[in-house]
Structure formats: structure tokens, C-alpha cells
Coordinates of C-alpha atoms and ligand atoms in Angstrom, one line a residue:
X693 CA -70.4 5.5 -27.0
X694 CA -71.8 7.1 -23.8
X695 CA -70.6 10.7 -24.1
X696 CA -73.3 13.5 -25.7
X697 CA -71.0 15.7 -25.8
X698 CA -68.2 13.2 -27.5
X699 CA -66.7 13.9 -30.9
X700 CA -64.9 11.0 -31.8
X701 CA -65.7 9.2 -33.7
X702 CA -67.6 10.5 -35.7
X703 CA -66.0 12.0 -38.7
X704 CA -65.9 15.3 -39.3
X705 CA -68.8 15.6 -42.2
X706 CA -71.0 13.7 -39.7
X707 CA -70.2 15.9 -36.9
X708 CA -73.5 17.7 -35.8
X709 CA -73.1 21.2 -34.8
X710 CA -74.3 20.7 -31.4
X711 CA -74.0 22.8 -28.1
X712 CA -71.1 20.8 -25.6
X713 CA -71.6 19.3 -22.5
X714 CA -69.6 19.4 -19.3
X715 CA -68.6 16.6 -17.9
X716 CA -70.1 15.9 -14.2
X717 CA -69.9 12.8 -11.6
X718 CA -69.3 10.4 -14.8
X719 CA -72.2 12.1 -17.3
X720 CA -72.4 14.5 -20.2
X721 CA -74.5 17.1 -18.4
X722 CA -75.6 20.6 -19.8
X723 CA -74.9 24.0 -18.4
X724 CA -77.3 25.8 -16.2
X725 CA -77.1 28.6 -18.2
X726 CA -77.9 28.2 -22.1
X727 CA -75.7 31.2 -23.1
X728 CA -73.4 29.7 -25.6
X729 CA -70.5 31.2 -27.8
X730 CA -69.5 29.4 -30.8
X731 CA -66.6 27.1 -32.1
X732 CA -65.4 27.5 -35.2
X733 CA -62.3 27.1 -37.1
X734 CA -59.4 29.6 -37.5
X735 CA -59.0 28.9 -40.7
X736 CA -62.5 28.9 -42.3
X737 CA -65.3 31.1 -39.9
X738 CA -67.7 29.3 -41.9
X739 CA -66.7 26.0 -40.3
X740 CA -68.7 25.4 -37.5
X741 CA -67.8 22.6 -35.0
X742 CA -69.7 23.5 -32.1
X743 CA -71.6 25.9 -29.5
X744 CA -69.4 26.0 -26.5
X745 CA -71.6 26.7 -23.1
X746 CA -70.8 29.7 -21.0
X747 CA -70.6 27.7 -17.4
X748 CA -71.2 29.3 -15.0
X749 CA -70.8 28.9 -10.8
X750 CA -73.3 26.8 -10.6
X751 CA -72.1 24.2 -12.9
X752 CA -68.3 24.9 -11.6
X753 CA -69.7 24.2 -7.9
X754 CA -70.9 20.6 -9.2
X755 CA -68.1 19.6 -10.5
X756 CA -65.6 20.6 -7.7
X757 CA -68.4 18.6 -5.3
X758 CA -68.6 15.4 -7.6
X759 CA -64.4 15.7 -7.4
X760 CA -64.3 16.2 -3.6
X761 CA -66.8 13.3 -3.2
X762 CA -64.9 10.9 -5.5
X763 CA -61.5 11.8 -3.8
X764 CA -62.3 9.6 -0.9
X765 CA -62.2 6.8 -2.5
X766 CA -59.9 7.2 -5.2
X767 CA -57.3 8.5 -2.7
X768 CA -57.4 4.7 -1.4
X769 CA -57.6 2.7 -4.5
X770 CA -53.5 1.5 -5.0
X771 CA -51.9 3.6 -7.1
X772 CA -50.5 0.7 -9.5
X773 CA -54.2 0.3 -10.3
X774 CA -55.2 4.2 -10.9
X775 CA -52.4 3.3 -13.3
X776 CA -54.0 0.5 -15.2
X777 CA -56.4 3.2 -16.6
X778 CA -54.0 5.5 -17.6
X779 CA -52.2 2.6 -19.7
X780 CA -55.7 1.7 -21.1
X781 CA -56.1 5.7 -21.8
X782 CA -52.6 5.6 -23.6
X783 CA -54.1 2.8 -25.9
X784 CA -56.7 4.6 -26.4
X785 CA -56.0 8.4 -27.7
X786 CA -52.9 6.4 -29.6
X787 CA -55.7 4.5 -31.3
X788 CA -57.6 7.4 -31.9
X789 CA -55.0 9.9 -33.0
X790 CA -56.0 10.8 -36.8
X791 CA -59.5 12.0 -35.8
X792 CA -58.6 13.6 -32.4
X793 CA -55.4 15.2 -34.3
X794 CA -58.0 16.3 -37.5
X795 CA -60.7 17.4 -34.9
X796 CA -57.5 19.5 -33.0
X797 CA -56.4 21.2 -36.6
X798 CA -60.2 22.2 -37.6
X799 CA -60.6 24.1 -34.1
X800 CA -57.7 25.5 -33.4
X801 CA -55.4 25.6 -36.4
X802 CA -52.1 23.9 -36.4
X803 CA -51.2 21.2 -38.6
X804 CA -51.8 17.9 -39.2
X805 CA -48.9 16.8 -38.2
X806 CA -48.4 18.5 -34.9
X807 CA -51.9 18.0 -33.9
X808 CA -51.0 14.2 -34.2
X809 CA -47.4 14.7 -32.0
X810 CA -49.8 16.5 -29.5
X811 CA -52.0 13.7 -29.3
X812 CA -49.2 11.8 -29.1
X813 CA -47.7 14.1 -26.4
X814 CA -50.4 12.7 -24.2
X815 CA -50.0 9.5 -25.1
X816 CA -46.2 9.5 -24.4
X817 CA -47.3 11.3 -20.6
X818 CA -49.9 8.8 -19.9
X819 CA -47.1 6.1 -20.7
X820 CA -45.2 7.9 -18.1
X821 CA -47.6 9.0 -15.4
X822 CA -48.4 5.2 -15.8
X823 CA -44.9 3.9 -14.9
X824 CA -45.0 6.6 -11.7
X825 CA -48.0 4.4 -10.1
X826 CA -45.7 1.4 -9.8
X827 CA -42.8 4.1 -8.8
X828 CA -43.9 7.2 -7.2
X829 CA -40.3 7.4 -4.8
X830 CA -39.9 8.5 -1.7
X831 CA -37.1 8.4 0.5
X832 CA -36.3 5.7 3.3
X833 CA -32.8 7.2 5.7
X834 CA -31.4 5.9 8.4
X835 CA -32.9 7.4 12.0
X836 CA -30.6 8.5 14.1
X837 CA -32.4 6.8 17.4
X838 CA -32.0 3.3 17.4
X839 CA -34.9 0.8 16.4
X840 CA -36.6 3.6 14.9
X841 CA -37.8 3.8 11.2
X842 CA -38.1 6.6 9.2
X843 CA -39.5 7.3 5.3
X844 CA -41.2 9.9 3.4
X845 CA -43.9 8.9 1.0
X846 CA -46.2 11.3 -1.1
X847 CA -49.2 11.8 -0.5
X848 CA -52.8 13.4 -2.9
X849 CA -54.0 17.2 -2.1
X850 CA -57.7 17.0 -2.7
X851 CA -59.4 18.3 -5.5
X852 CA -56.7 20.3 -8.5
X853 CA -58.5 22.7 -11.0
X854 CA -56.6 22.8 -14.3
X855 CA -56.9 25.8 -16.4
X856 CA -55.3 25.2 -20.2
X857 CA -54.0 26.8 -22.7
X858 CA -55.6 26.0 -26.7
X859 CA -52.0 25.9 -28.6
X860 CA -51.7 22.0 -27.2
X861 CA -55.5 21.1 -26.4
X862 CA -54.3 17.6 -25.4
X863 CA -51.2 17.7 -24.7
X864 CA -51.0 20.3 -22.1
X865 CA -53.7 19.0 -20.2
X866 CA -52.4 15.7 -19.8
X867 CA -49.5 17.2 -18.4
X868 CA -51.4 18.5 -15.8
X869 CA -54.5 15.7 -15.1
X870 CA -52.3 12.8 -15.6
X871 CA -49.9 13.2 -12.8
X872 CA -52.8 14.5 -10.6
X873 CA -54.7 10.8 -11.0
X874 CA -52.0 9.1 -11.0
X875 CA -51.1 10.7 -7.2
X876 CA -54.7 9.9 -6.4
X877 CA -56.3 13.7 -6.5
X878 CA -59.6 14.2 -8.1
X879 CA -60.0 16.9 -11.0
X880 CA -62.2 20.1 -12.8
X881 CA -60.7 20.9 -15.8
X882 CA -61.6 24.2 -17.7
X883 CA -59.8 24.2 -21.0
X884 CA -59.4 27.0 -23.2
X885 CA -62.3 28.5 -25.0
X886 CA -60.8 28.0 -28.1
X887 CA -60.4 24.4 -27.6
X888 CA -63.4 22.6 -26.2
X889 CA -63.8 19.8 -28.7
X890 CA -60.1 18.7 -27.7
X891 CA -60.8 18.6 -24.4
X892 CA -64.1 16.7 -24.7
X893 CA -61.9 14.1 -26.8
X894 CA -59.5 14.0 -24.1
X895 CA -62.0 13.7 -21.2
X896 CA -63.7 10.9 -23.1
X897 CA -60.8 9.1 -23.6
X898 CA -60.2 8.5 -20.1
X899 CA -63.6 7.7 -19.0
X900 CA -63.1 5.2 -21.6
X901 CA -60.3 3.8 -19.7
X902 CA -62.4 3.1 -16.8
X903 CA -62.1 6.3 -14.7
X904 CA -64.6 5.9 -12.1
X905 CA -67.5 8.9 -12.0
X906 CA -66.5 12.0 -10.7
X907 CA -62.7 11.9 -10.7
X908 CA -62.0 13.5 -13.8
X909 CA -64.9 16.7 -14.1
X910 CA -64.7 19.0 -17.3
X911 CA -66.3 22.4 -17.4
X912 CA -66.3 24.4 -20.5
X913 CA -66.9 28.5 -20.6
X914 CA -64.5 31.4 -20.5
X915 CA -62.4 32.7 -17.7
X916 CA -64.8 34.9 -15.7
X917 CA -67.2 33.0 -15.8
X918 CA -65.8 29.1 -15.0
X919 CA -62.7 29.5 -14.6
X920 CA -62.6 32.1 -11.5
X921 CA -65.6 30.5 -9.8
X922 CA -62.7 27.9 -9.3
X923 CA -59.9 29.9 -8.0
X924 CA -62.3 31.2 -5.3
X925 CA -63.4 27.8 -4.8
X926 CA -63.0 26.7 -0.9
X927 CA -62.8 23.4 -1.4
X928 CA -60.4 23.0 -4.6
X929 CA -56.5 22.7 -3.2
X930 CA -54.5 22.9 -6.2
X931 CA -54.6 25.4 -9.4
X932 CA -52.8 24.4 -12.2
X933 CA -52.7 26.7 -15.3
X934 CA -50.9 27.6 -18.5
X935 CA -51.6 30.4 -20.6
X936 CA -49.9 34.1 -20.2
X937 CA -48.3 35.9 -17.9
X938 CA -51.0 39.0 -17.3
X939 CA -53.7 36.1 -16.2
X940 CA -51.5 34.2 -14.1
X941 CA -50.4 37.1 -12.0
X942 CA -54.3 37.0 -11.6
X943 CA -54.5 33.7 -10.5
X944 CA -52.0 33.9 -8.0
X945 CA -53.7 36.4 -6.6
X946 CA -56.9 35.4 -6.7
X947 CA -56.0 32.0 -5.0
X948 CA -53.7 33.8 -2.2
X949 CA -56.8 34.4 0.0
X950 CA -57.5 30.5 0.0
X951 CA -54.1 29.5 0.2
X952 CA -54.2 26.9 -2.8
X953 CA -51.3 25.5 -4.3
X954 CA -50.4 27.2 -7.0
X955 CA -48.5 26.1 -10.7
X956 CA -48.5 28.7 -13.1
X957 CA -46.7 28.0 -16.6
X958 CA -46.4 31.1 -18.5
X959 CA -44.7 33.2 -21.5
X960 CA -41.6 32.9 -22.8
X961 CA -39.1 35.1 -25.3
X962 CA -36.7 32.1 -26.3
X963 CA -33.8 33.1 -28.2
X964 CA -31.6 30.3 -30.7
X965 CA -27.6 31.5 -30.2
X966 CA -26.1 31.3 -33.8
X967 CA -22.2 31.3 -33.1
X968 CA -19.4 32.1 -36.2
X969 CA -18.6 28.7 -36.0
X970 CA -22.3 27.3 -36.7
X971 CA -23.6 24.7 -39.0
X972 CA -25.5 27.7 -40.5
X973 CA -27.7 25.2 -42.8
X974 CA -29.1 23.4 -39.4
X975 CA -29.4 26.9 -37.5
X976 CA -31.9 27.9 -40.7
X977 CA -33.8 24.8 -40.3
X978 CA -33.7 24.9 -36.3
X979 CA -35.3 28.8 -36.5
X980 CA -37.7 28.2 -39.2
X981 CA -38.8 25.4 -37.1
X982 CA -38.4 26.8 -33.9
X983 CA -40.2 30.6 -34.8
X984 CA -42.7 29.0 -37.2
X985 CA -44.1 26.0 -36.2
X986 CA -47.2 26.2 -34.2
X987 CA -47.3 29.6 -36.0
X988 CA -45.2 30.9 -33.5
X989 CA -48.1 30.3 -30.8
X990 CA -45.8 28.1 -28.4
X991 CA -44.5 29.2 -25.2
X992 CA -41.7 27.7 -26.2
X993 CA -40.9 29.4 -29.4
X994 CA -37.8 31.0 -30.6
X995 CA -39.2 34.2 -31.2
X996 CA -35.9 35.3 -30.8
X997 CA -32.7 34.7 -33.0
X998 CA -29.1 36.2 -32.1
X999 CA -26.6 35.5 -34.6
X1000 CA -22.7 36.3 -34.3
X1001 CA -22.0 39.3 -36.4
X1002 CA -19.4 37.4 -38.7
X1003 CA -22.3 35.2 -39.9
X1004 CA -24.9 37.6 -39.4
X1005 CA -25.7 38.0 -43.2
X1006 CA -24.8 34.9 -44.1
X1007 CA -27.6 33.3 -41.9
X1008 CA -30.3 36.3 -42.3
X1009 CA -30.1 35.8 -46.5
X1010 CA -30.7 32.2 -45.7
X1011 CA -33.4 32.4 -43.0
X1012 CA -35.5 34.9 -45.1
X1013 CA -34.8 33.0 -48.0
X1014 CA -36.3 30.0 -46.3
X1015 CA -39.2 32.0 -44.3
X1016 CA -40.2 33.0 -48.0
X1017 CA -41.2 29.5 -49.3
X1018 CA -43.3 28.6 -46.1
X1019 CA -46.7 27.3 -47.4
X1020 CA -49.5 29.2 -45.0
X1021 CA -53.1 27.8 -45.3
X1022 CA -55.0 25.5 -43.8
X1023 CA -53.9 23.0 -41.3
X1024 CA -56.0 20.1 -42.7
X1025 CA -54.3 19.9 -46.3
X1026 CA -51.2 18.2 -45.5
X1027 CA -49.1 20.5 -48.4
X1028 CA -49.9 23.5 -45.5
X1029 CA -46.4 24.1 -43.7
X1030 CA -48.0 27.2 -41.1
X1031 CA -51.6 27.4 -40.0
X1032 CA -53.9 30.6 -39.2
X1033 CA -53.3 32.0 -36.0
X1034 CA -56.0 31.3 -33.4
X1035 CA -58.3 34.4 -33.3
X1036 CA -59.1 37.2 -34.4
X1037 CA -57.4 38.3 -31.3
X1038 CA -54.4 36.9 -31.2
X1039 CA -53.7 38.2 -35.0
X1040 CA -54.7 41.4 -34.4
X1041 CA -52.3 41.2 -31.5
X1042 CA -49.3 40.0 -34.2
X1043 CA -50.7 42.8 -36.6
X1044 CA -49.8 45.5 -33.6
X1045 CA -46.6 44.0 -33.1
X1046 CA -45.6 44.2 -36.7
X1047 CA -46.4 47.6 -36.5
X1048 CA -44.9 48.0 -33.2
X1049 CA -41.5 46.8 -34.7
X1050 CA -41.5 49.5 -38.0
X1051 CA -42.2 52.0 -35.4
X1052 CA -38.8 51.2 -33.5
X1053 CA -37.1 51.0 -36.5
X1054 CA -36.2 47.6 -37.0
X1055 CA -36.1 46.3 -40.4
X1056 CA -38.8 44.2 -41.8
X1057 CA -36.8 41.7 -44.0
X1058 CA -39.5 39.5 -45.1
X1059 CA -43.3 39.5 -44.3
X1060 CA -45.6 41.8 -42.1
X1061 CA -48.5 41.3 -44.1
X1062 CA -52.4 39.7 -43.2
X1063 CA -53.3 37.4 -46.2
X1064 CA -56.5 37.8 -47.0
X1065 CA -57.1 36.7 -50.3
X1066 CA -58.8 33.2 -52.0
X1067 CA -58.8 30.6 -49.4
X1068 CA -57.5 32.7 -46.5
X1069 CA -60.3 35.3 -46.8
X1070 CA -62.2 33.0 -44.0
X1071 CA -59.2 32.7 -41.7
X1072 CA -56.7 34.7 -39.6
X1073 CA -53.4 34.3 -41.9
X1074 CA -50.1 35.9 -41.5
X1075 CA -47.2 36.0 -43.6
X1076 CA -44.4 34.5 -41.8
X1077 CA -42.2 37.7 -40.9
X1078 CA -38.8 38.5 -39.7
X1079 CA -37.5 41.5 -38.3
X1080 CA -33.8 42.0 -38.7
X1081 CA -31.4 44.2 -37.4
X1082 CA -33.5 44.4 -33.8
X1083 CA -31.8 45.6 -30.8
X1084 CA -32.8 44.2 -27.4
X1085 CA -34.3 47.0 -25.7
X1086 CA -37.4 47.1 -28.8
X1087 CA -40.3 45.7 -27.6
X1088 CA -40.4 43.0 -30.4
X1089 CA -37.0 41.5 -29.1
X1090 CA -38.7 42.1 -25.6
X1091 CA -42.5 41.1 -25.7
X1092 CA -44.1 37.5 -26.0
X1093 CA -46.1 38.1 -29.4
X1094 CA -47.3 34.3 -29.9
X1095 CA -47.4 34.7 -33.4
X1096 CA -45.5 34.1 -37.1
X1097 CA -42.9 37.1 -35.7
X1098 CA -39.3 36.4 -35.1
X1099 CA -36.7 38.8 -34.2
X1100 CA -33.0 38.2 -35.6
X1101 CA -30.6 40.4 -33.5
X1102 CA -26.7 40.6 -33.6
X1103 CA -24.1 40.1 -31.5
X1104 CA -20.1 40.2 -31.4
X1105 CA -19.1 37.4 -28.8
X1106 CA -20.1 34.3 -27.2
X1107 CA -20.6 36.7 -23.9
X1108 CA -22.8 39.2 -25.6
X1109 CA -24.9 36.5 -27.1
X1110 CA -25.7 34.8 -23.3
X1111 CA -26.3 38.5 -22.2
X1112 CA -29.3 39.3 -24.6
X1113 CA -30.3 36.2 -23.8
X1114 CA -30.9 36.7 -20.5
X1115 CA -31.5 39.8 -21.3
X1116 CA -35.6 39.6 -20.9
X1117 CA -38.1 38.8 -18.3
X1118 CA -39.0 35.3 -18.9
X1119 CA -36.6 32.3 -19.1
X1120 CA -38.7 29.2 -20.8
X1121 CA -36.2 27.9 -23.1
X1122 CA -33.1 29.3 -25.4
X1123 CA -30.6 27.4 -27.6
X1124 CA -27.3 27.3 -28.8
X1125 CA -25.5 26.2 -32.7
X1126 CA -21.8 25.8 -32.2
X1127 CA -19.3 23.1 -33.1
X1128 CA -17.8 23.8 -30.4
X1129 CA -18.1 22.2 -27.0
X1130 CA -16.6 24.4 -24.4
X1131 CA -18.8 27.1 -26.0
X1132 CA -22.0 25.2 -25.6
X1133 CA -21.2 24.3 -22.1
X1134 CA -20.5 28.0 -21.0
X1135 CA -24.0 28.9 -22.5
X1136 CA -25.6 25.6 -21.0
X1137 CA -24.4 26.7 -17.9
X1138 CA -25.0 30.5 -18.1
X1139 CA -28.2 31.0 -19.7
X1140 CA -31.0 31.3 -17.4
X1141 CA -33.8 29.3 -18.2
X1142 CA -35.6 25.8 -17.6
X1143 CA -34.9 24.2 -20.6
X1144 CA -31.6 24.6 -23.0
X1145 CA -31.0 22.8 -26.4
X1146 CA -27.5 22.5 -28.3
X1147 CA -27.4 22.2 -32.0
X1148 CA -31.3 22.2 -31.6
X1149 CA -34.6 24.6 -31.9
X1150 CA -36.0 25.8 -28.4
X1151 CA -39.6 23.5 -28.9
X1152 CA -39.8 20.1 -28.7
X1153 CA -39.3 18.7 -25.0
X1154 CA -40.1 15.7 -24.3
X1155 CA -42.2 14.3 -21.4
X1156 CA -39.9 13.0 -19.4
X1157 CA -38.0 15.5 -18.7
X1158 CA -39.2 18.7 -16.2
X1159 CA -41.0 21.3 -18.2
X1160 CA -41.4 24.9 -17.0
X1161 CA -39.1 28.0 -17.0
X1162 CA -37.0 30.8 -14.4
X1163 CA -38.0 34.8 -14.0
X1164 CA -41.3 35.8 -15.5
X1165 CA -42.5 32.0 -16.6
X1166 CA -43.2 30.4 -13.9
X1167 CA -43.7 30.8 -10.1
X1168 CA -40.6 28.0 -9.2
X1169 CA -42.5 24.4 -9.9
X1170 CA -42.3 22.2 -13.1
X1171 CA -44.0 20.4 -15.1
X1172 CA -43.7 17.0 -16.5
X1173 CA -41.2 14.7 -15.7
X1174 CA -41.2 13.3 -12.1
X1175 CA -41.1 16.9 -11.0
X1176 CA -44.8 17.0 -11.8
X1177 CA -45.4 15.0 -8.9
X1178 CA -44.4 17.6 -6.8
X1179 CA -46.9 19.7 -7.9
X1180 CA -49.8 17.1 -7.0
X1181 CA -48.8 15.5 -4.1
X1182 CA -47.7 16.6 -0.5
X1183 CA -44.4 14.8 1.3
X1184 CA -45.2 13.1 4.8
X1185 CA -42.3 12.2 6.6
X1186 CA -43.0 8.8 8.7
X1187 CA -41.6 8.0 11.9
X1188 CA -42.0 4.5 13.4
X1189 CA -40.5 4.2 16.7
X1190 CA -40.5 0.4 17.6
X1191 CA -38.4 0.1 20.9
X1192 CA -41.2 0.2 23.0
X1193 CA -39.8 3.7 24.9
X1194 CA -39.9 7.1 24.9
X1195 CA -36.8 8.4 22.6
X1196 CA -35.9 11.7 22.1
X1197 CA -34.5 13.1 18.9
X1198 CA -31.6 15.5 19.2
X1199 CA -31.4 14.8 23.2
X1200 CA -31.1 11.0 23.8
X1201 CA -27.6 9.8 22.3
X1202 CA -27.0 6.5 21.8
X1203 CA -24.2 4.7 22.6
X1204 CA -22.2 3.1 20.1
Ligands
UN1_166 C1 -46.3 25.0 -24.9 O1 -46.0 25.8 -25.8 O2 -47.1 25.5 -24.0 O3 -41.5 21.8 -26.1 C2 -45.9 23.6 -24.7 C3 -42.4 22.0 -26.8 C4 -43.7 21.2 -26.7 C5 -44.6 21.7 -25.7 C6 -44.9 23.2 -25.8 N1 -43.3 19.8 -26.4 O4 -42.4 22.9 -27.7

């Protein structure tokens, strides 16, 4: 192994706690600055991982120069072959899973087994991304001049800075980086503080594949101080970034003045639709899964549950009943159903909102409570809680919380249900249970969001499909899919006149 700052694979007893390098023009590099905050584990602050460096300008300047000097070159090489090392990378985090996936859980909480379907999230994209460099479509039409060709093929921006968020260290950026290579742009990737040893993992991964130096540039530190120096950045084209709402109204700001592309992939209030006619046993499992895994910290999640009012009891008894028996603890023992939160932070944040909701009167039906006792003294653990009998204009049946907090509301028709729904100012994802079809096809059609499921949670999309959401969520692009080559590429339209004369589109007509 070649990387300092690499993790893998080393196991996690023989992990030293060391301070993290960025990754610069193919080499494990330190920070200018040796001002370091710490990683440790949300579910044991005595678990140390790492020291994460604050980087600064300085370091963010390097990397965006190594990308813009490697783009060049990497712009030319044939995308089948920038392809050839994203297969190899696919091989490679899928051989890798277990300690990238244990590694994931000990920084940033989840469980085993969806730190292992992120890595494998990545894995499916690289897959994908991979197929795209012996794809890639454009369009070839007809011209309407005679002996005249015309086509429109994609082409790279430049340099794209990708700003993650730490609920899917791996996956998420390789929603982001994969496409961008694969097009034939060059990278700086600042992931979440909370998630630096995932992103290390990642990065190494694909220098492992072969990446040449300088394509793919990792810079670790918080937001002011490495992630804005590359929204001001002159010569970066493209900002990519998940996380909330509040920052990326910042970003788009901040990059207005340079006019950069901009992705932004933010909150969500996702509401399941629980209709009379439900498999009520399936809508249980669907919002337990879809409000508790990830603890609630996807953008995805159905924070959110509206049931018909004739099965309204029925389902609540059931769901409570269920949210009850969750195990909460830590991610790495495999009995552990729900992780700690992140942070401190972020379960302050759900401790507020629990509050929040008692305050408007809603009813806590089960939960609402820190644990603090035995092994969850050292973490930030929540009881799973639901709130039942909310009404949509409380701010817990309004506001993202990103936490074990779901909201069950009620609703008297099919039409009502679709109304709360929309009812809010994101539009990520939503969901419907019925048996019945013309039902699920009204609220296919009518609910207003990116992504819809039918008789199925609102997480859980898979890569090949576009990812983003309407309203509040995102700013019109997707992700994902072959829609996230729209993102990180640019259409030219080709013209190739080969009569030999001056012809005239829209004034010289042909004769036929
Ligand atoms: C996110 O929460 O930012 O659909 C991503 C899902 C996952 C991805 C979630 N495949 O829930």
C-alpha cells in the first residue's frame, strides 16, 4: 500500500490514531496548517479513529491546480478506457466491503449492514458509470440541408468540486465522482467532516484502480475553511453537493459570481400513504424501515406517515408496537437494529424537535427520550419515537429533523392524503400502500416529487435510476442514473457540411 493516509486494511485494533492526509497530484500529502479536529465514533467518544486536518486555501488551491493540470490529458484518454478503472475500482471496494463497511459504522454510526449496501452502492454505480464509457449517447438527426451531417456528443467541464454528505460516506460520493471520470472531468472532493476515513477508503480505492495522479484530489476540513475556498475557486466549473437545504442556498450563492455549474441535492420530508385498503402488516414494516433505518438520517426518509382514518388505529397500535422492540446500540454488534445519531449536534437537533412536537401538542406515542445509560453513556442514542395525531401545519410534520422522529398524521381520502403530501417544501420521495391500482396510479401521478414507491418505503433507490427531488430539494438536476451525465458534461451539437458549398440553414430549400 502507497497511501499514508489509507485505512484499509488494516484492521481496526491495528489502526493507529494518526492525523489524515489529503490526497494531492497522486500522493498522501499533509495540510499546511497542523490544526486538526478529531474523529471519533458516535457511538463510543472514547473511540478514536483519527485527527482530521482543518485544510485550508492553500491546500484547496493545490488540489484544484493538480485537477486542472491532469484534465488535459485525461479529457483525451478514450472514455472506454477511463472505464477500465472504474471496473477495476468496482472489484475493488466489492473486495473490500467488510472493513470499509466496519470502518463506515465506527465513524459514523449506522449499521453493519447498511454500511456494507453503501459500499455496495458504489460498487453497483461504478458498475454503471462503467457501462456509460462504452455508451455515453448522444443524438445523430437528419439535417435538413442536403449532404450535411449533424450529431450532438457530450463533452467534460473542467475541474468538479464535490462537497458530501456523512450519512452515505461512499456511496454518495461515488454518485457524484464516478460520473464526473467517467465524462473525462478531473475532481476535489471535500467530504463531510464526520466522515473522513470513508472517504480516504474511497479515494484509495480508485487510485488503486489505476487513476492517473491528479484526477481524483481529496481534501479534508470543514466547510469554511475547505470547502468555500472551492466555491470561490476560479478555475473549478462544476459544484456538486449534498447535505441540507440552509447550506446549499449558500452555495448557490456563493458560486453565482463565478458562474459554475451548480447540483445541489438537499432535504426532504417524505411521507408513506397508508390507504383503508392496505396491507397494514407491510405498511408497519415499510415505516419502521423507511423512518428508522439510517436512524432517520436519510434524505430520503419517511419522516412522515399519513394513514386513512379508517385504519388509522389499527396501523398506529402496530407501528408503536413495532417501534418499541427496535434494538438501539452500537452499529458494530450485528444484534443492533438503530445506530447513534451522528453528533452531538444533530441529536441535540432531534432532542429540540421532540420538544418542539409536545409544545404543538401532538401526541408522543412512543419514545422522546436520550438513552444514556450502560453502553450508550458514550454515544448520542435516541429512543426511536413517534408522534401521533400531528397535523400538517406543526413543524414536526413540516421540518426535516434527520433523526429517529416520525410523524403519523391522518387523513379521510385518497385526495387529502396526496394533499399533505405535497403539502411541504421539499419533494425527495413519498410512497403509497394500496391494493388498489387506479389508486396508486392517481398518487404516482399527483404527488410531487422525484422519486415515488408503491407498496414500498421511500429509501432505497437504486443506481440506475435518476436520483434527486422537486421544490426545496434540489435546484432541477439529478443524480444517478444516465441523468448524472448531464450534470458533468456539456452537449455540443456538430455540424459537418460535406457538399463543398456555402448552405444556408432556414434559407436555402432544397428541392425534392
Ligand atoms: C441520501 O439519503 O442522501 O434511496 C441518499 C436511498 C439510498 C440513498 C439515500 N439509496 O435511501
Amino acid at each position: 500500500m502507497t497511501g499514508y493516509g489509507t485505512l484499509w486494511p488494516m484492521s481496526m485494533s491495528e489502526t493507529p490514531v494518526s492525523t489524515y492526509r489529503n490526497f494531492i497530484d497522486g500522493q498522501w500529502v499533509p495540510a499546511e496548517s497542523a490544526a486538526t479536529f478529531d474523529n471519533r465514533s458516535p457511538a463510543n467518544q472514547d473511540d478514536l479513529l483519527g485527527r482530521v486536518p482543518m485544510s485550508s486555501a492553500a491546500d484547496v488551491g493545490q488540489a484544484v491546480a493538480a485537477a486542472r493540470a491532469a484534465f488535459p490529458h485525461w479529457r483525451l484518454a478514450p472514455a472506454p478506457r477511463r472505464a477500465e478503472i472504474l471496473y477495476r475500482a468496482a472489484q475493488i471496494l466489492s473486495d473490500r466491503k467488510q472493513d470499509l463497511a466496519a470502518t463506515m459504522t465506527r465513524e459514523m454510526g449506522k449499521i453493519l449492514d447498511e454500511t456494507r449496501g453503501d459500499v455496495q452502492e458504489a460498487v453497483d454505480m461504478a458498475q454503471l458509470m462503467a457501462g456509460e464509457g462504452r455508451r455515453m449517447y448522444g443524438q445523430t438527426v437528419p439535417s435538413e440541408l442536403r449532404d450535411k451531417f449533424a450529431m450532438s456528443l457530450r463533452q467534460p467541464i473542467g475541474v468538479c468540486g464535490m462537497i458530501t454528505a456523512w450519512n452515505f460516506p461512499i456511496a454518495v460520493p461515488s454518485w457524484k465522482i464516478l460520473p464526473a471520470l467517467v465524462c473525462g472531468n478531473t475532481v476535489v472532493f471535500k467530504p463531510a467532516e464526520e466522515a473522513p476515513a470513508s472517504a480516504i477508503n474511497f479515494v484509495q480505492a480508485l487510485a488503486d484502480a489505476g487513476l492517473p495522479k491528479g484526477v481524483l484530489n481529496l481534501v479534508l476540513g470543514d466547510g469554511p475553511g475547505a470547502g468555500a475556498p472551492l466555491l470561490a475557486h476560479p478555475d473549478v466549473s462544476v459544484i456538486s453537493f449534498t447535505g441540507s437545504t440552509e447550506t446549499g442556498r449558500l452555495i448557490n450563492q456563493a458560486c453565482a459570481p463565478t458562474f459554475k455549474k451548480v447540483h445541489l441535492e438537499m432535504g426532504g420530508k417524505n411521507a408513506i400513504l397508508v390507504m383503508d385498503d392496505a396491507n397494514l402488516e407491510l405498511a408497519v414494516d415499510g415505516a419502521l424501515w423507511g423512518g428508522f433505518g439510517t436512524t432517520g438520517q436519510r434524505c430520503t426518509a419517511a419522516s412522515r406517515v399519513v394513514v386513512h382514518e379508517k385504519v388509522y388505529k389499527a396501523f398506529l397500535d402496530a407501528f408503536v408496537a413495532r417501534a418499541k422492540t427496535l434494538r438501539v446500540g452500537d452499529g458494530l454488534d450485528p444484534n443492533t437494529q438503530m445506530g447513534p445519531s451522528v453528533s452531538e449536534a444533530q441529536l441535540q437537533r432531534v432532542i429540540e424537535y421532540v420538544a418542539i412536537g409536545q409544545q404543538e401538542g401532538a401526541r408522543l406515542a412512543t419514545g422522546g427520550t436520550r438513552l444514556t445509560t450502560g453502553a450508550w453513556s458514550k454515544g448520542f442514542f435516541h429512543e426511536p419515537t413517534v408522534f401521533a395525531d400531528v397535523t400538517r401545519s406543526m413543524r414536526i410534520a413540516r421540518e426535516e429533523i434527520f433523526g429517529p422522529v416520525v410523524s403519523v398524521l391522518s387523513c379521510a381520502s385518497l385526495d387529502e392524503a396526496i394533499d399533505i403530501a405535497n403539502d411541504v417544501a421539499y419533494g425527495l420521495s413519498a410512497s403509497i400502500y394500496t391494493q388498489d391500482i387506479n389508486k396508486a396510479f392517481v398518487a404516482m401521478r399527483d404527488v410531487y416529487t422525484g422519486i415515488f414507491y408503491v407498496n414500498a418505503p421511500t429509501i432505497g433507490a437504486e443506481v440506475h435510476l435518476p436520483f434527486g427531488g422537486t421544490k426545496a430539494t434540489g435546484n432541477g438536476h439529478r443524480e444517478a442514473g444516465t441523468a448524472a451525465l448531464d450534470v458533468f458534461s456539456e452537449w455540443k451539437s456538430v455540424y459537418v457540411d460535406f457538399s463543398g458549398k456555402l448552405q444556408r440553414a432556414q434559407i436555402d430549400v432544397v428541392d425534392i
